[in-house]
Coordinates of C-alpha atoms in Angstrom, one line a residue:
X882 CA 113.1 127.5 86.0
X883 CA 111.8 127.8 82.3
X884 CA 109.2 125.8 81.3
X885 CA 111.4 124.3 78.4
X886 CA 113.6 122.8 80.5
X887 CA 116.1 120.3 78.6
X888 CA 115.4 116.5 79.0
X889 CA 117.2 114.7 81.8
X890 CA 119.5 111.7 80.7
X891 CA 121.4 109.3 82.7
X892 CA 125.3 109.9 82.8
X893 CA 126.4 107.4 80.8
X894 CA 125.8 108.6 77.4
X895 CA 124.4 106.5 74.4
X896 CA 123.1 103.8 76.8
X897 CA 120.2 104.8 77.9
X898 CA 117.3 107.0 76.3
X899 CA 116.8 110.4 77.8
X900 CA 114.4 110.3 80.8
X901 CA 112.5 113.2 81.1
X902 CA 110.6 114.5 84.9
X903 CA 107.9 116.7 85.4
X904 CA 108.8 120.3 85.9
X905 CA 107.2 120.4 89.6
X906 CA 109.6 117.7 90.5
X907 CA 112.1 119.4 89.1
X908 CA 111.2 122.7 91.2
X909 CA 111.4 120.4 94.0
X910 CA 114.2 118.8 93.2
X911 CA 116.0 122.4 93.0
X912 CA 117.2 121.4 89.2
X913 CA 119.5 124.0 87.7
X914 CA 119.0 123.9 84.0
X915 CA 121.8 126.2 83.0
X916 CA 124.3 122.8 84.9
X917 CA 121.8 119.9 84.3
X918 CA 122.6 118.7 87.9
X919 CA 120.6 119.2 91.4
X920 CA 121.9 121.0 94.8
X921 CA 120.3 120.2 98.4
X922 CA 117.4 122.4 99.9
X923 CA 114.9 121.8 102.4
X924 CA 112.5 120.4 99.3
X925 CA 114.2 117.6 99.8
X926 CA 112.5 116.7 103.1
X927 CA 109.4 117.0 101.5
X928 CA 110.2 114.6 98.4
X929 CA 111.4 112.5 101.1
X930 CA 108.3 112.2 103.3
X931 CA 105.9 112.4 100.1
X932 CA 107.5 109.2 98.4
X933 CA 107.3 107.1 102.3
X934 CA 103.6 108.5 101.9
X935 CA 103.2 107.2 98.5
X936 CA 105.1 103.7 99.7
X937 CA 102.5 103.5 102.7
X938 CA 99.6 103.7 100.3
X939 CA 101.0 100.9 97.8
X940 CA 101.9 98.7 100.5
X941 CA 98.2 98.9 101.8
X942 CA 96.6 98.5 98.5
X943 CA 98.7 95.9 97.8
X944 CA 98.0 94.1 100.9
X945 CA 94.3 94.0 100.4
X946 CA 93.7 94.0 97.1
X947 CA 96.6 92.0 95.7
X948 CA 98.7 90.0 97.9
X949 CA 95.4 87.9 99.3
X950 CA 94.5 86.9 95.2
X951 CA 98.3 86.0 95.1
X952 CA 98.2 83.7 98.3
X953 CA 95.3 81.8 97.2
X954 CA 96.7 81.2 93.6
X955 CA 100.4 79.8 95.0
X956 CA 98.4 77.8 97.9
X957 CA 99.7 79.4 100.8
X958 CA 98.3 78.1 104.4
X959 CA 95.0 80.0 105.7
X960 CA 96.6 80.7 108.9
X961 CA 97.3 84.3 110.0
X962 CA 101.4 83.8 110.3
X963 CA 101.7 82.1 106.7
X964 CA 99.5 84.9 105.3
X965 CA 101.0 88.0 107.1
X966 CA 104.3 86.9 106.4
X967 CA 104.0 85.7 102.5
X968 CA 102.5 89.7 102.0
X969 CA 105.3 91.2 103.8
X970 CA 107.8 89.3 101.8
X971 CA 106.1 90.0 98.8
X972 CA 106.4 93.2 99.5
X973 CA 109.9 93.4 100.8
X974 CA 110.7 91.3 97.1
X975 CA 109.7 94.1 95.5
X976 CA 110.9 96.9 96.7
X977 CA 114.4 95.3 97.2
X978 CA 114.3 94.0 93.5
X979 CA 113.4 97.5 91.9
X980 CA 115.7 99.5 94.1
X981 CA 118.2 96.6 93.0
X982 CA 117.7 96.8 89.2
X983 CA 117.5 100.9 89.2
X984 CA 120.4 101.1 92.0
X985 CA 122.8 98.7 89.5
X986 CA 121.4 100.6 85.9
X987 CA 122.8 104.0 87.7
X988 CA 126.3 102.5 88.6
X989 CA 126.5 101.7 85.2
X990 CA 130.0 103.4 83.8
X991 CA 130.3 105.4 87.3
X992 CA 134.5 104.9 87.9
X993 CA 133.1 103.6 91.4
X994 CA 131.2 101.0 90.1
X995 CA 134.5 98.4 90.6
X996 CA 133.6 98.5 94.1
X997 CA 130.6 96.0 93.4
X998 CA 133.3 93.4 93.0
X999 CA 135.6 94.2 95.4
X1000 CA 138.5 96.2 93.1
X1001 CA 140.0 98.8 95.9
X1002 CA 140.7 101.2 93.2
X1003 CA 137.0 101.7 93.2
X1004 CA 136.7 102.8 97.0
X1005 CA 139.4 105.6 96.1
X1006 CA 136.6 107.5 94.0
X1007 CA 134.5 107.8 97.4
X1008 CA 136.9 110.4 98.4
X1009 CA 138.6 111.9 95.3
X1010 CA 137.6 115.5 94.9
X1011 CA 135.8 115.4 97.8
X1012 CA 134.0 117.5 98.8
X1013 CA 133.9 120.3 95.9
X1014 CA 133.2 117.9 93.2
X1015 CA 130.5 115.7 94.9
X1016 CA 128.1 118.4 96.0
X1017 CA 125.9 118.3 92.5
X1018 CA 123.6 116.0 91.7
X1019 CA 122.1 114.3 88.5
X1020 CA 118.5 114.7 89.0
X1021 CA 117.7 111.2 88.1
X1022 CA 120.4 110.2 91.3
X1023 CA 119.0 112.7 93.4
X1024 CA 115.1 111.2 93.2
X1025 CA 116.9 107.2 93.5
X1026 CA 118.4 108.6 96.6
X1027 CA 115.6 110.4 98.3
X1028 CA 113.4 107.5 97.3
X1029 CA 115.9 105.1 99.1
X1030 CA 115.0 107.7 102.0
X1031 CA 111.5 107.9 101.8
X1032 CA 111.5 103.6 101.4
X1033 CA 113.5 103.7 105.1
X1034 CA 111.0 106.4 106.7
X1035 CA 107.7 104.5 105.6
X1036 CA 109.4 101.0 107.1
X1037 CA 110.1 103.1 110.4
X1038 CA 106.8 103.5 110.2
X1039 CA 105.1 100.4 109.3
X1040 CA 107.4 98.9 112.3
X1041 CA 105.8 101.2 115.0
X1042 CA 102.4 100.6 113.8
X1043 CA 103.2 96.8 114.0
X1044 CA 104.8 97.3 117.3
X1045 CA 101.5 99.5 118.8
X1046 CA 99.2 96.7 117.1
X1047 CA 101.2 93.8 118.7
X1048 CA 100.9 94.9 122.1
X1049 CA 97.0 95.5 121.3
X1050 CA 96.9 91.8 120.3
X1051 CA 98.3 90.6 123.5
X1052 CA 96.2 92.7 125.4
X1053 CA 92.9 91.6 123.9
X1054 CA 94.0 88.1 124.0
X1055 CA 94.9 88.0 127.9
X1056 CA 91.3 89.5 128.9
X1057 CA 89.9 86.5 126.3
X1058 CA 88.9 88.1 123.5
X1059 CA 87.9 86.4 120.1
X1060 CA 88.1 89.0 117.2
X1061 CA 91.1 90.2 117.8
X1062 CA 93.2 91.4 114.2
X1063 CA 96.2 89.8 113.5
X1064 CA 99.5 91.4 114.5
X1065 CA 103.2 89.3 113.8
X1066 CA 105.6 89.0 116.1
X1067 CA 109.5 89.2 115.9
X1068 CA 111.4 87.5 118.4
X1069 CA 114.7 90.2 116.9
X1070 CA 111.4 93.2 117.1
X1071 CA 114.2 95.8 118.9
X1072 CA 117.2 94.9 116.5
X1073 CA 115.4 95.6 113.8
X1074 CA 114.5 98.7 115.0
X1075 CA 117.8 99.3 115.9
X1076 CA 118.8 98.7 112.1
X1077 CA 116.4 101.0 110.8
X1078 CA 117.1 104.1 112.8
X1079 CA 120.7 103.2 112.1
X1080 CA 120.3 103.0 108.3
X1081 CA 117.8 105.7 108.2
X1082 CA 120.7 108.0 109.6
X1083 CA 123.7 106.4 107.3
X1084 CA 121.3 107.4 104.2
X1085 CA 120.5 111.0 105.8
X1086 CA 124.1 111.5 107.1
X1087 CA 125.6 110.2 103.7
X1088 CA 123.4 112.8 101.8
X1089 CA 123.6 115.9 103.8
X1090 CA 127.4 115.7 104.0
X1091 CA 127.9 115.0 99.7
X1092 CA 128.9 111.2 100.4
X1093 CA 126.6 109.9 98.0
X1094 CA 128.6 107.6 95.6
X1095 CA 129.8 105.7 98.8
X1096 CA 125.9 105.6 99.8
X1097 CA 125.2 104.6 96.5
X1098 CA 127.3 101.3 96.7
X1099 CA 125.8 100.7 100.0
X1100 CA 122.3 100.3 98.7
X1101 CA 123.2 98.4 95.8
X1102 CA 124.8 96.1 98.2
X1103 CA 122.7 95.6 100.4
X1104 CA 119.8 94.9 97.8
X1105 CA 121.5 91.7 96.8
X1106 CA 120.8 89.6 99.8
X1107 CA 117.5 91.6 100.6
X1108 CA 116.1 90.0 97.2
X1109 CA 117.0 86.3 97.5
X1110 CA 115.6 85.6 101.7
X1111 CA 112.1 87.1 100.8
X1112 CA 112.0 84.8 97.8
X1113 CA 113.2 81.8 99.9
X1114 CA 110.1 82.4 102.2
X1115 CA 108.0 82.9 99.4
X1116 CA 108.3 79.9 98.1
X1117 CA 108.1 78.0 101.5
X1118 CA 104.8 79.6 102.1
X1119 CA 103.7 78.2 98.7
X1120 CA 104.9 74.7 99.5
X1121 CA 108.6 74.2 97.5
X1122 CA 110.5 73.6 100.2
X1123 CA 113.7 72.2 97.5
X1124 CA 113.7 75.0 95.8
X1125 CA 113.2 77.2 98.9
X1126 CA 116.7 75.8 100.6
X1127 CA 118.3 76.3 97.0
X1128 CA 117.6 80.4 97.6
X1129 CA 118.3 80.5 100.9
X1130 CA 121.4 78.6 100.0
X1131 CA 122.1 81.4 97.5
X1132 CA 121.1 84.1 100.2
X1133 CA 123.6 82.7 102.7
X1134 CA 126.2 83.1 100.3
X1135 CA 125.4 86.8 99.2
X1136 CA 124.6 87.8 102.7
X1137 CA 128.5 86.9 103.5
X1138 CA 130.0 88.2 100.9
X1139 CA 127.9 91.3 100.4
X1140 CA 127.9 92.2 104.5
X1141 CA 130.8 90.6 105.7
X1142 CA 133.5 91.5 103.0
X1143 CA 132.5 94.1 100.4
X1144 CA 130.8 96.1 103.0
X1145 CA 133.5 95.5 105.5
X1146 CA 136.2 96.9 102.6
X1147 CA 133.7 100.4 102.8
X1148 CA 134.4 100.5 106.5
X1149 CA 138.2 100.0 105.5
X1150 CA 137.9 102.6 102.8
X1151 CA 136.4 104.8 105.6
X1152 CA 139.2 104.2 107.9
X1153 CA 142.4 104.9 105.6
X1154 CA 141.5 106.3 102.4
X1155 CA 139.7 108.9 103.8
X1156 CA 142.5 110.2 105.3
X1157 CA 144.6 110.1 102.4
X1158 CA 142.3 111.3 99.7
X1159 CA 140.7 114.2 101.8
X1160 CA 143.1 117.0 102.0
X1161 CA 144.3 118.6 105.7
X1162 CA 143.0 121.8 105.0
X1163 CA 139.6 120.4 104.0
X1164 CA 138.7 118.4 107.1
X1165 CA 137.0 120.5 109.0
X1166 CA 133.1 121.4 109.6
X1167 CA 132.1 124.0 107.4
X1168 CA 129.0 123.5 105.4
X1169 CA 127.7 126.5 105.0
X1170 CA 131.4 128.6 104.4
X1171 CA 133.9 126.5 102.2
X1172 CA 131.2 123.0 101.9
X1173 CA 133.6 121.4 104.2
X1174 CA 131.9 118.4 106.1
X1175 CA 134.6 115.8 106.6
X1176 CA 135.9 116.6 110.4
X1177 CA 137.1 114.1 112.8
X1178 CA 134.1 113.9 114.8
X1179 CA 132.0 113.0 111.3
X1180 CA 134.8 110.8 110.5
X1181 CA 134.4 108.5 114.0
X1182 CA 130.5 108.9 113.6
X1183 CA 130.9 107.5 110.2
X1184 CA 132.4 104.8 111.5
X1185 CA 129.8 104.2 114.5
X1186 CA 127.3 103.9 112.2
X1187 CA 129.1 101.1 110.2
X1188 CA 130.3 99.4 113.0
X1189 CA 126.6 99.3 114.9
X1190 CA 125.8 97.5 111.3
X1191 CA 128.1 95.0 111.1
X1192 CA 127.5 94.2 114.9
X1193 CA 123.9 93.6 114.3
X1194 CA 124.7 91.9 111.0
X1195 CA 126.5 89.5 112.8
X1196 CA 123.4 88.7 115.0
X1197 CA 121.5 88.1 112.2
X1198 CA 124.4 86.4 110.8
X1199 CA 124.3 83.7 113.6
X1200 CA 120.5 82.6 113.2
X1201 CA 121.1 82.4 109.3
X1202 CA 123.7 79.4 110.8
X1203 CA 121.5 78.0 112.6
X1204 CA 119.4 77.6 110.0
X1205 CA 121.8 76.0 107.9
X1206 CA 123.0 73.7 110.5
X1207 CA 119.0 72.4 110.6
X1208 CA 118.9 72.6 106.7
X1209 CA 122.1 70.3 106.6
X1210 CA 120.8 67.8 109.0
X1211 CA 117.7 67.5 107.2
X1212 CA 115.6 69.8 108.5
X1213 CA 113.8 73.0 106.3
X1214 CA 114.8 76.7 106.2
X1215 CA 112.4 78.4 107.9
X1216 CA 112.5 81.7 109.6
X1217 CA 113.9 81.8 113.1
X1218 CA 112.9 85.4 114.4
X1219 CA 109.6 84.9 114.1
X1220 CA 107.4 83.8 117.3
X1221 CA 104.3 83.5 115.5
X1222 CA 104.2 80.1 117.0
X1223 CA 103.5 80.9 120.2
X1224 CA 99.8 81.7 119.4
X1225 CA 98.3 78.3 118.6
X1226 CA 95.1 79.2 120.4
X1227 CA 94.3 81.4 117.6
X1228 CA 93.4 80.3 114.2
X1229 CA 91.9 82.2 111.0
X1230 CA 88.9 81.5 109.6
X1231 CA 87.6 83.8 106.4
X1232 CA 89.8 86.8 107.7
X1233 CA 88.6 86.3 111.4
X1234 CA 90.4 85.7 114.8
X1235 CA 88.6 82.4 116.8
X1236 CA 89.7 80.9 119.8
X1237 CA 90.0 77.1 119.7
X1238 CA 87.9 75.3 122.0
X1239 CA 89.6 73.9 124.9
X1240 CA 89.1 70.7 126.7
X1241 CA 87.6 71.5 130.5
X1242 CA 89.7 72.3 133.5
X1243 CA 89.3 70.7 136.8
X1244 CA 86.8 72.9 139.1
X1245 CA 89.6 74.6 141.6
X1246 CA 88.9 76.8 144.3
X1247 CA 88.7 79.8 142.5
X1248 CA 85.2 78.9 140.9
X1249 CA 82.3 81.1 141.3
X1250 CA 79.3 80.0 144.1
X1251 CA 77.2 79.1 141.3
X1252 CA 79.4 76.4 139.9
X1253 CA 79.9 74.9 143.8
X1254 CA 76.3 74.7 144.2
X1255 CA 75.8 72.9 140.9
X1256 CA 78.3 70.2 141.4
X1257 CA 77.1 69.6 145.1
X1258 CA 73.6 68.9 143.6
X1259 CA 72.9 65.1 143.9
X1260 CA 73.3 63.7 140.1
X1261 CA 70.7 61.5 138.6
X1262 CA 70.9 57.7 137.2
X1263 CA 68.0 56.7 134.6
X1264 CA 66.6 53.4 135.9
X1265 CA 63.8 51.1 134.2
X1266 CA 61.2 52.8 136.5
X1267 CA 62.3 55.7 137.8
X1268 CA 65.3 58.1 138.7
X1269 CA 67.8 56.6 141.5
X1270 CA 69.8 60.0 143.3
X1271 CA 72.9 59.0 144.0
X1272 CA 72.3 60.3 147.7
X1273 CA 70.0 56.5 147.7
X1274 CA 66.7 57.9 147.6
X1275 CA 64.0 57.1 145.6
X1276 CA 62.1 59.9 143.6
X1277 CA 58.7 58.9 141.6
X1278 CA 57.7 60.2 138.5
X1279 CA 54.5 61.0 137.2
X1280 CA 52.9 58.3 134.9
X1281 CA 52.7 60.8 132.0
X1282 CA 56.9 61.7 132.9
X1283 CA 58.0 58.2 132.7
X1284 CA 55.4 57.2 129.6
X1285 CA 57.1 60.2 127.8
X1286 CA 60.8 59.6 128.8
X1287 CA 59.7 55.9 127.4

């Protein structure tokens, strides 16, 4: 690729000002100048894992650095759940927010972009042309995309290392130990997983096989409600509970009709348009002959992955009511998959785990020899001259003793 290679611009023309990308990113992004557009290679696995890198690192610095300044200025609770969880939905606000605004700014004048309100005509562009005409890439939607897959790989990860360091915490805390570092819990720990393996393959599957405007309206819809829960448990962390069950209001109601309709109408779209738009002859596995990807066993897969979604959106979909059933009887939002609670023995104090004294157990019969012995031992009663032993002898004391204890 020449060094001089053109500017990059966003599609719709006269909105936006050219956006122009380094040339190594463009060597990555296997850029064709001569088309202005972007084909699939294996560079794209390394973009991919490079930007989860690059997420990793911001989350961490923003986790020490930043997030701890933020919690003390908003008031949030010194305790280790209110503080792990205000930084993780910090975080999650975001990256959910930016991905939003970028993800909406792309769909801008796209003939798709009707799907973002439900219109069916939009869906029909999913499959239109499909799948000589959807192979190329703009450059600019290329990097959006592999950064929406390198965003999924670095929360894979963050979820195993909170997993690994959430079985360390319980470990250290059943053999007693004080300073033990912080690790949240989730009561919903294996859905969630379940959802990101899921949604890491939709975004991969949806790439390799060129059904990226369909992806496209997937992540801008799911954004929506990903923006407004965080917020809602930001601002209960920080103490405005009103305004907190106004958001979570308005994330109930985007969670339905995001999820549970226009996502539902992409499973639709999946079903029957498919089938209509994609011609016969072109509905077979062939990626590397005639770029054919569409066969019937993609088709059903397709349609696994969308309905393992929806079934675990429903799941979620249930605690959200219970929430609002408590909300309505005049209770506060709070968030229901966490367990957090269960670990009231613990408390932090200036970033440190310490155990909170308890009050003392009976002795049993499980007590060492030494703690027998002692409590056999015949306990003493001061008296005016002397020490009475509760056996009923007598016991002097030396003239200097008493004159002292005196």
């Amino acid at each position: 690729m020449a060094a001089d290679s053109p500017p990059l611009a966003f599609q719709p023309a006269g909105l936006y000002p050219q956006v122009s990308l380094p040339n190594v990113l463009l060597r990555l992004l296997n850029y064709h100048p001569e088309k202005g557009t972007c084909t699939k290679s294996w560079n794209d696995v390394t973009v991919a894992i490079l930007i989860a890198a690059c997420y990793v690192l911001l989350r961490n610095y923003l986790y020490k650095h930043v997030f701890p300044i933020l919690a003390d200025r908003w008031h949030v609770p010194r305790s280790p759940g209110a503080r792990s969880k205000f930084a993780e939905q910090t975080w999650l606000l975001i990256c959910h927010s930016s991905t939003f605004i970028v993800g909406a700014i792309l769909m801008i004048g796209k003939p798709y972009a009707s799907c973002l309100w439900g219109k069916r005509e939009g869906y029909h562009y999913f499959w239109i042309g499909y799948p000589q005409t959807h192979r190329e890439l703009d450059p600019v939607f290329k990097l959006f995309y592999l950064t929406i897959l390198g965003y999924w790989l670095h929360h894979c990860y963050e979820l195993v290392t909170e997993g690994l360091n959430r079985r360390a915490f319980e470990r250290a805390k059943a053999q007693g130990q004080t300073n033990i570092p912080y690790a949240h819990n989730r009561s919903d720990f294996w859905a969630l997983a379940l959802h990101h393996a899921v949604t890491v393959s939709l975004v991969v599957v949806s790439y390799f096989m060129n059904w990226t405007k369909g992806g496209h309206v997937v992540i801008v819809l799911l954004d929506v409600a990903d923006i407004f829960l965080p917020l809602a448990k930001i601002l209960k962390y920080a103490g405005h509970s009103t305004i907190c069950d106004i958001t979570f209001a308005i994330f109930t109601l985007s969670w339905i009709v995001t999820r549970h309709w226009l996502l539902l109408l992409v499973c639709v779209t999946i079903y029957s348009d498919s089938l209509v738009y994609i011609p016969e002859g072109s509905r077979h596995w062939d990626p590397w002959g005639e770029g054919c990807f569409y066969s019937m066993k993609v088709y059903w897969l397709f349609l696994g992955f969308f309905g393992t979604l929806q079934v675990l959106l429903i799941y979620w979909l249930a605690m959200i009511v219970k929430v609002v059933v408590k909300v309505v009887r005049g209770g506060a939002a709070e968030d229901i998959r966490s367990d957090d609670e269960d670990d009231e023995d613990f408390v932090l104090e200036d970033n440190v785990k310490q155990k909170k004294p308890r009050a003392p157990k009976a002795l049993g019969m499980g007590q060492s020899e030494s703690k027998k012995s002692a409590s056999a031992r015949p306990k003493a009663k001061r008296t005016g001259s002397g020490v009475e032993l509760r056996s009923g002898h007598w016991d002097t004391v030396k003239e200097g003793e008493l004159r002292r204890r005196r």
